[in-house]
Amino acid sequence: MANKWVYMFSEGNMTMRNLLGGKGANLAEMTSIGLPVPQGFTITTEACTQYYEDGRKINDEIMAQAMEGVKKMEEINGKKFGDLQNPLLVSVRSGARASMPGMMDTILNLGLNDDVVAAMIKGNPDPAFERFVYDSYRRFIQMFSDVVMEVGKKYFEQLIDEMKEKKGVKFDVDLTAADLKELAEQFKAEYKKQLGKDFPSDPVEQLKLAIEAVFRSWDNPRANVYRRDNDIPYSWGTAVNVMPMVFGNLNNESGTGVAFTRDPATGENKLMGEFLINAQGEDVVAGVRTPMPIAQMEKEFPEAYAEFIKVCETLENHYHDMQDMEFTVENKKLYMLQCRNGKRTAPAALKIACDLVDEGHKTPEEAVAMIDPRNLDTLLHPQFDAAALKAATPLGKGLGASPGAACGKVVFTADDAVEWAARGEKVVLVRLETSPEDITGMKAAQGILTVRGGMTSHAAVVARGMGECCVSGCGDINMDEENKKFTLAGKEFHEGDFISIDGTTGNIYDGQIATVDAKIAGEFGRIMAWADEFRRLKVRTNADTPADAKKARELGAEGIGLCRTEHMFFEEDRIAAFREMICSDTVEEREAALEKILPYQQNDFKQLYEALEGCPVTIRFLDPPLHEFVPTTEDEIKKLADAKHKSVEEIKAIINSLHEFNPMMGHRGCRLAVTYPEIAKMQTKAVIRAALEVQKAHADWNVKPEIMIPLVCEVKELKYVKQIVVETADAEIAAAGAKLEYEVGTMIEIPRAALTADEIAKEADFFCFGTNDLTQMTFGFSRDDAGKFLNAYYDTKIFENDPFAKLDQTGVGKLMEMSLKLGKPVNPSLHVGICGEHGGDPSSVEFCHKIGLDYVSCSPFRVPVARLAAAQAAIAEKAAKANCDCKKSVVDDETKEKLKEAAEKAQVLAKDLADASAEVAKAGLAGLKAGIEEAKRAYNENKKN
Ligand code: ADP
Ligand code: MG
Ligand code: MG
């Protein structure tokens, strides 16, 4: 059977988003529940994949089916594409599986050319209509040139600006039919000048080029960046929606709007949106004119507004989630052009999820599943200190478009934002308005401040998506982008001046305002409590200091999965002793130096145990190569020389001898303990003494140290170091006359350790995947240098993500699974965790759940993210299982039914067969009898003759 590449809206539904894209599936769903949607068709995401497979060409089969779609669309709508009597104009819109707002392309008013324009005007003598036709025409030429032919919209915008200036008007709407007609001519001339050929007048050719452009836009740079940030696979592709235009720019009885059923910034259950009279498409979002709040639409268009309110209700009850809708009113009549589950800020997501549970739309499990864990990050970032905020007087106010606190130096371009941020500066990007080209700069900034645009402007939508603070539409700012300055309330700001903006209230402040840490409370607390109920995976934290440990506990950590002891050596008073240790000639000298460090380490560990209140604490023994600790300045070298009674030259010689060509694979990890067992001894003493001390003070806690030996690649290595640890520890415990349980485990961070995990598990009480090193060693490149080529790898689609941020499940993940499979049978009590950066990445957490890890460990601020991701993994698994069981039983019933049917049929058949054979036998017998009779007769006859 031939592939089906095209679906009419009436053929689809919301479960088909993989095939039809989100926009297409929802247009079909709205159609099926009777909402007013202009009827068109969707070209599938598979056609997009095919387009790329065919070398970026639309093959004839796809195009033929699209043209059949056009024909059906013409019949449904009673208009004809390119017709001079009753022309059909269409929009050609992108729409991927996951919504990627503003990332890909859309072309409106397609099907216009000089003849169609002339015919339309001839058919309707109203001068206002003529103006509308030319307005649509110039929009079409502009969009087509920009989107399809990539001419660049600036040329056209410049022509519009010149025209407005010439006519002395401020807004596009003030241009007359004649002005717009002239503009359309200028645009076509500009097109020819830029491309050296005429603007295509054949609607079918226009359509084909537009479809191609939408497919192509799947691969544009901003879409690629967006996908990487949002974990959307490149292989998905985008669908294309082709549908009849409805005209918000027809007259003053028409308009276009965008609305959310609930406030996407706060989550409040209140319709929020914006509407522009006599406008089309992007006008609202692009900030061309400042739109009116949706409530005002009630006065202007009471019937359409009333219907819209009903639509909102229908959609929420249907999707059980907050809806983001795009609509147009043409001659007072409402048309729905898009709906989707709306993007929202993290606080809004939490509030909406809780409200939906309370309103009976969702179960707590569903509520937990609907929060994007990546967004929680923003809630954990500092907020403005309430007292400092109260004391400050705002200079001005815009719209609180995306909540949060941002404080930084003013920059004026996206490129500057990227550059300054790369230098470690905190910046606030201030612009007239933002556009999709600004996306990387917006990401690099702490916050975004715009002069123009409403709550649904590009800046607002994108900032909310990124969880970044944004204040939009502060019209009081007098902007001079060219000279990189602006004034607000009489104060002139230049590049580099400090500014603070509050994305919740929209307030703008001069200078820096103090910030405070966030807390988990209210709806956040409610969701997290639910999450904890549903998850199986434990969440620990990577913490080296008591302060970090406390923070992590507040955020819900259930233990420390990684304490890096080396960080403790760097403090002023200890580094000197550690350097003396490094520069020692004998074991005794080394031991003497280590003896000085012991009390410090012991005290550090004690504080950690106290902060953890009896929860498990994993302490990793010294890991980095020694050269990281040596002095670099002449002063320090001199000091060290004096302390060791050596010459400066001797010390320098020692330092030089520590040089390594590839320190990442050098003398580090457990190799240090093998060469200098006294280091491991000292660390063991510190761990055990601290534990004994804390256990004594808190009898109700279960203090059970977990000592982790890093960088093991061979079981004998572990066995050797473990023996040192056990001897030392047991001696300490015996000397104290106390009882204390402890564990000795290892990190799995070298591929050979994973490959020989069955050997290693014999000696290890636990495994912990150090996926930072395991990733470097598996890929064979270092994370410190990967930055040099990763971008080229993204561009060429060799990689879609940074394997250091998102666990490589195919390769590194396979090693992890292998370690579990090999290790667990050998040592059934082996517990297993992960402590690499990946422990706080949602998709990696899901993987860890799937392969059966006991816990993930991540930095303190990622703890809530990991808790939620772990719950979602458990919920998804449960749902998949239920689905599978259900499918199984369906199959069983079906098979049973079929078997029964078949058995019945067989019975009938057998009976028929038996009857038939009886019949045959009877017939045969009769035949035989007749034959005999005949023979007899013949014989007698014969005899007679
Ligand atoms: P995006 O995905 O960037 O939102 P859309 O495909 O939704 O792009 O198109 C943007 C806007 O264009 C819509 O919000 C709507 O206002 C306008 N538009 C799209 N199709 C039509 C149509 N058939 N009639 C009128 N306006 C349309
Ligand atoms: Mg849209
Ligand atoms: Mg490591």
PDB file of C-alpha atoms in Angstrom, residues 566-701:
ATOM      1  CA  GLU A 566      40.498  17.001  48.180  1.00  0.00           C
ATOM      2  CA  HIS A 567      38.506  20.223  48.360  1.00  0.00           C
ATOM      3  CA  MET A 568      39.232  20.128  52.071  1.00  0.00           C
ATOM      4  CA  PHE A 569      42.969  20.290  51.471  1.00  0.00           C
ATOM      5  CA  PHE A 570      42.917  23.584  49.706  1.00  0.00           C
ATOM      6  CA  GLU A 571      42.082  25.737  52.690  1.00  0.00           C
ATOM      7  CA  GLU A 572      44.759  28.143  53.819  1.00  0.00           C
ATOM      8  CA  ASP A 573      45.963  26.320  56.951  1.00  0.00           C
ATOM      9  CA  ARG A 574      45.973  22.817  55.437  1.00  0.00           C
ATOM     10  CA  ILE A 575      47.515  23.333  52.058  1.00  0.00           C
ATOM     11  CA  ALA A 576      50.903  24.085  53.635  1.00  0.00           C
ATOM     12  CA  ALA A 577      50.910  20.763  55.500  1.00  0.00           C
ATOM     13  CA  PHE A 578      49.733  18.953  52.377  1.00  0.00           C
ATOM     14  CA  ARG A 579      52.538  20.470  50.326  1.00  0.00           C
ATOM     15  CA  GLU A 580      55.027  19.408  52.984  1.00  0.00           C
ATOM     16  CA  MET A 581      53.630  15.914  52.584  1.00  0.00           C
ATOM     17  CA  ILE A 582      54.144  16.012  48.845  1.00  0.00           C
ATOM     18  CA  CYS A 583      57.726  17.175  49.181  1.00  0.00           C
ATOM     19  CA  SER A 584      58.711  14.600  51.780  1.00  0.00           C
ATOM     20  CA  ASP A 585      61.543  12.133  51.162  1.00  0.00           C
ATOM     21  CA  THR A 586      60.531   9.417  53.605  1.00  0.00           C
ATOM     22  CA  VAL A 587      57.387   7.708  54.834  1.00  0.00           C
ATOM     23  CA  GLU A 588      58.005   9.096  58.319  1.00  0.00           C
ATOM     24  CA  GLU A 589      58.198  12.646  56.993  1.00  0.00           C
ATOM     25  CA  ARG A 590      55.005  12.115  55.044  1.00  0.00           C
ATOM     26  CA  GLU A 591      53.227  10.686  58.054  1.00  0.00           C
ATOM     27  CA  ALA A 592      54.300  13.641  60.165  1.00  0.00           C
ATOM     28  CA  ALA A 593      52.826  16.064  57.620  1.00  0.00           C
ATOM     29  CA  LEU A 594      49.626  14.057  57.337  1.00  0.00           C
ATOM     30  CA  GLU A 595      49.321  13.981  61.113  1.00  0.00           C
ATOM     31  CA  LYS A 596      48.887  17.772  60.961  1.00  0.00           C
ATOM     32  CA  ILE A 597      45.998  17.432  58.515  1.00  0.00           C
ATOM     33  CA  LEU A 598      44.212  14.630  60.345  1.00  0.00           C
ATOM     34  CA  PRO A 599      42.409  16.769  62.961  1.00  0.00           C
ATOM     35  CA  TYR A 600      41.128  19.129  60.265  1.00  0.00           C
ATOM     36  CA  GLN A 601      39.732  16.292  58.175  1.00  0.00           C
ATOM     37  CA  GLN A 602      38.241  14.626  61.214  1.00  0.00           C
ATOM     38  CA  ASN A 603      36.449  17.825  62.115  1.00  0.00           C
ATOM     39  CA  ASP A 604      35.192  18.271  58.539  1.00  0.00           C
ATOM     40  CA  PHE A 605      33.757  14.779  58.524  1.00  0.00           C
ATOM     41  CA  LYS A 606      32.214  15.246  61.947  1.00  0.00           C
ATOM     42  CA  GLN A 607      30.360  18.308  60.737  1.00  0.00           C
ATOM     43  CA  LEU A 608      29.179  16.435  57.663  1.00  0.00           C
ATOM     44  CA  TYR A 609      27.820  13.567  59.758  1.00  0.00           C
ATOM     45  CA  GLU A 610      26.080  16.059  61.986  1.00  0.00           C
ATOM     46  CA  ALA A 611      24.519  17.849  59.043  1.00  0.00           C
ATOM     47  CA  LEU A 612      23.281  14.523  57.681  1.00  0.00           C
ATOM     48  CA  GLU A 613      21.675  13.417  60.979  1.00  0.00           C
ATOM     49  CA  GLY A 614      22.377   9.731  60.527  1.00  0.00           C
ATOM     50  CA  CYS A 615      21.744   9.539  56.769  1.00  0.00           C
ATOM     51  CA  PRO A 616      24.432   7.750  54.767  1.00  0.00           C
ATOM     52  CA  VAL A 617      27.588   9.654  53.851  1.00  0.00           C
ATOM     53  CA  THR A 618      29.940   8.445  51.141  1.00  0.00           C
ATOM     54  CA  ILE A 619      33.454   9.800  51.430  1.00  0.00           C
ATOM     55  CA  ARG A 620      35.745   9.477  48.475  1.00  0.00           C
ATOM     56  CA  PHE A 621      39.434   9.240  49.170  1.00  0.00           C
ATOM     57  CA  LEU A 622      41.960  11.554  47.569  1.00  0.00           C
ATOM     58  CA  ASP A 623      41.471  11.604  43.789  1.00  0.00           C
ATOM     59  CA  PRO A 624      43.349  14.338  41.845  1.00  0.00           C
ATOM     60  CA  PRO A 625      46.985  14.176  40.815  1.00  0.00           C
ATOM     61  CA  LEU A 626      49.357  15.729  43.336  1.00  0.00           C
ATOM     62  CA  HIS A 627      50.616  18.435  41.011  1.00  0.00           C
ATOM     63  CA  GLU A 628      47.261  20.182  41.440  1.00  0.00           C
ATOM     64  CA  PHE A 629      48.311  21.007  44.998  1.00  0.00           C
ATOM     65  CA  VAL A 630      51.818  22.354  44.471  1.00  0.00           C
ATOM     66  CA  PRO A 631      52.627  26.051  44.895  1.00  0.00           C
ATOM     67  CA  THR A 632      52.933  28.215  41.803  1.00  0.00           C
ATOM     68  CA  THR A 633      54.219  31.562  43.071  1.00  0.00           C
ATOM     69  CA  GLU A 634      57.836  32.192  44.069  1.00  0.00           C
ATOM     70  CA  ASP A 635      56.652  33.308  47.504  1.00  0.00           C
ATOM     71  CA  GLU A 636      54.822  30.094  48.200  1.00  0.00           C
ATOM     72  CA  ILE A 637      57.688  27.993  46.879  1.00  0.00           C
ATOM     73  CA  LYS A 638      60.090  29.835  49.165  1.00  0.00           C
ATOM     74  CA  LYS A 639      57.792  29.252  52.142  1.00  0.00           C
ATOM     75  CA  LEU A 640      57.595  25.554  51.373  1.00  0.00           C
ATOM     76  CA  ALA A 641      61.366  25.328  50.948  1.00  0.00           C
ATOM     77  CA  ASP A 642      61.885  26.897  54.357  1.00  0.00           C
ATOM     78  CA  ALA A 643      59.405  24.565  56.013  1.00  0.00           C
ATOM     79  CA  LYS A 644      61.079  21.516  54.486  1.00  0.00           C
ATOM     80  CA  HIS A 645      64.627  22.816  55.053  1.00  0.00           C
ATOM     81  CA  LYS A 646      65.252  22.442  51.349  1.00  0.00           C
ATOM     82  CA  SER A 647      66.484  24.859  48.697  1.00  0.00           C
ATOM     83  CA  VAL A 648      64.107  26.566  46.324  1.00  0.00           C
ATOM     84  CA  GLU A 649      65.747  24.633  43.484  1.00  0.00           C
ATOM     85  CA  GLU A 650      65.099  21.315  45.191  1.00  0.00           C
ATOM     86  CA  ILE A 651      61.431  22.158  45.644  1.00  0.00           C
ATOM     87  CA  LYS A 652      61.189  23.263  42.018  1.00  0.00           C
ATOM     88  CA  ALA A 653      62.765  19.998  40.945  1.00  0.00           C
ATOM     89  CA  ILE A 654      60.140  18.069  42.907  1.00  0.00           C
ATOM     90  CA  ILE A 655      57.368  20.143  41.351  1.00  0.00           C
ATOM     91  CA  ASN A 656      58.783  19.502  37.889  1.00  0.00           C
ATOM     92  CA  SER A 657      58.965  15.806  38.574  1.00  0.00           C
ATOM     93  CA  LEU A 658      55.231  15.810  39.210  1.00  0.00           C
ATOM     94  CA  HIS A 659      54.517  17.031  35.714  1.00  0.00           C
ATOM     95  CA  GLU A 660      52.426  14.609  33.676  1.00  0.00           C
ATOM     96  CA  PHE A 661      51.640  14.538  29.982  1.00  0.00           C
ATOM     97  CA  ASN A 662      48.111  13.339  30.505  1.00  0.00           C
ATOM     98  CA  PRO A 663      47.189  14.006  34.115  1.00  0.00           C
ATOM     99  CA  MET A 664      43.603  12.855  33.568  1.00  0.00           C
ATOM    100  CA  MET A 665      45.042   9.383  33.059  1.00  0.00           C
ATOM    101  CA  GLY A 666      48.024   9.843  35.316  1.00  0.00           C
ATOM    102  CA  HIS A 667      49.086   9.301  38.901  1.00  0.00           C
ATOM    103  CA  ARG A 668      45.761   9.842  40.636  1.00  0.00           C
ATOM    104  CA  GLY A 669      42.813   8.089  42.301  1.00  0.00           C
ATOM    105  CA  CYS A 670      43.590   4.851  44.092  1.00  0.00           C
ATOM    106  CA  ARG A 671      47.014   4.902  42.478  1.00  0.00           C
ATOM    107  CA  LEU A 672      47.927   7.516  45.074  1.00  0.00           C
ATOM    108  CA  ALA A 673      46.850   5.198  47.862  1.00  0.00           C
ATOM    109  CA  VAL A 674      48.885   2.370  46.370  1.00  0.00           C
ATOM    110  CA  THR A 675      52.044   4.494  46.221  1.00  0.00           C
ATOM    111  CA  TYR A 676      51.390   6.378  49.471  1.00  0.00           C
ATOM    112  CA  PRO A 677      49.309   4.099  51.720  1.00  0.00           C
ATOM    113  CA  GLU A 678      49.811   6.578  54.566  1.00  0.00           C
ATOM    114  CA  ILE A 679      47.403   8.973  52.855  1.00  0.00           C
ATOM    115  CA  ALA A 680      44.657   6.336  52.880  1.00  0.00           C
ATOM    116  CA  LYS A 681      45.506   5.496  56.490  1.00  0.00           C
ATOM    117  CA  MET A 682      45.185   9.110  57.581  1.00  0.00           C
ATOM    118  CA  GLN A 683      41.881   9.528  55.753  1.00  0.00           C
ATOM    119  CA  THR A 684      40.521   6.306  57.260  1.00  0.00           C
ATOM    120  CA  LYS A 685      41.452   7.479  60.752  1.00  0.00           C
ATOM    121  CA  ALA A 686      39.710  10.803  60.156  1.00  0.00           C
ATOM    122  CA  VAL A 687      36.546   9.140  58.862  1.00  0.00           C
ATOM    123  CA  ILE A 688      36.310   6.534  61.609  1.00  0.00           C
ATOM    124  CA  ARG A 689      37.185   8.863  64.488  1.00  0.00           C
ATOM    125  CA  ALA A 690      34.621  11.399  63.337  1.00  0.00           C
ATOM    126  CA  ALA A 691      31.965   8.709  62.992  1.00  0.00           C
ATOM    127  CA  LEU A 692      32.690   7.314  66.439  1.00  0.00           C
ATOM    128  CA  GLU A 693      32.459  10.770  67.910  1.00  0.00           C
ATOM    129  CA  VAL A 694      29.117  11.563  66.287  1.00  0.00           C
ATOM    130  CA  GLN A 695      27.658   8.113  66.970  1.00  0.00           C
ATOM    131  CA  LYS A 696      28.482   8.577  70.643  1.00  0.00           C
ATOM    132  CA  ALA A 697      26.744  11.940  70.813  1.00  0.00           C
ATOM    133  CA  HIS A 698      23.676  10.752  68.861  1.00  0.00           C
ATOM    134  CA  ALA A 699      22.815   7.197  69.831  1.00  0.00           C
ATOM    135  CA  ASP A 700      19.584   7.352  67.821  1.00  0.00           C
ATOM    136  CA  TRP A 701      21.397   7.998  64.545  1.00  0.00           C
TER     137      TRP A 701
END
